Amino acid sequence: VADIEGNTPLESALHAIMLGDFVSYYLAVLNRVDPTPVPAIIELKDRFNR
């Protein structure tokens, strides 16, 4: 369990998001998976470009 610090609820939420991003990135690297393609984001970009 991570102790998420922050002076405000928003700061705590942003710290938690950043921690989650770092953890998911390094887990992908450790498992030799390219962490950059995100299917949901790719689909969203495709919809905006139509």
XYZ file of C-alpha atoms in Angstrom:
50
model
C 0.000 0.000 0.000
C 1.394 3.383 -0.977
C 1.118 6.384 1.300
C 0.007 9.122 -1.087
C 0.970 12.532 0.239
C -0.450 15.901 -0.651
C -1.526 19.144 0.957
C -4.895 19.099 -0.812
C -7.131 16.348 -2.190
C -6.229 17.447 -5.733
C -2.509 17.235 -5.003
C -2.977 13.763 -3.502
C -4.935 12.622 -6.554
C -2.289 13.939 -8.945
C 0.467 12.222 -6.952
C -1.484 8.950 -7.077
C -1.969 9.246 -10.847
C 1.724 9.981 -11.358
C 2.720 7.008 -9.192
C 0.382 4.740 -11.154
C 1.870 5.971 -14.425
C 5.426 5.261 -13.275
C 4.522 1.819 -11.923
C 2.711 0.776 -15.107
C 5.567 2.089 -17.275
C 8.287 0.223 -15.381
C 6.231 -2.973 -15.200
C 5.855 -2.843 -18.975
C 9.598 -2.298 -19.423
C 10.428 -5.155 -17.044
C 8.097 -7.443 -19.001
C 9.583 -6.311 -22.333
C 6.308 -4.763 -23.504
C 6.198 -1.458 -25.373
C 4.227 0.806 -23.004
C 3.563 3.523 -25.573
C 0.644 2.199 -27.643
C -2.667 2.660 -25.839
C -5.552 1.230 -27.914
C -8.204 3.466 -26.345
C -6.164 6.614 -27.032
C -5.374 5.495 -30.586
C -9.090 4.954 -31.243
C -9.947 8.341 -29.732
C -7.359 10.074 -31.938
C -8.749 8.278 -34.999
C -12.255 9.501 -34.186
C -11.073 13.103 -33.798
C -9.199 12.989 -37.104
C -12.296 12.037 -39.107
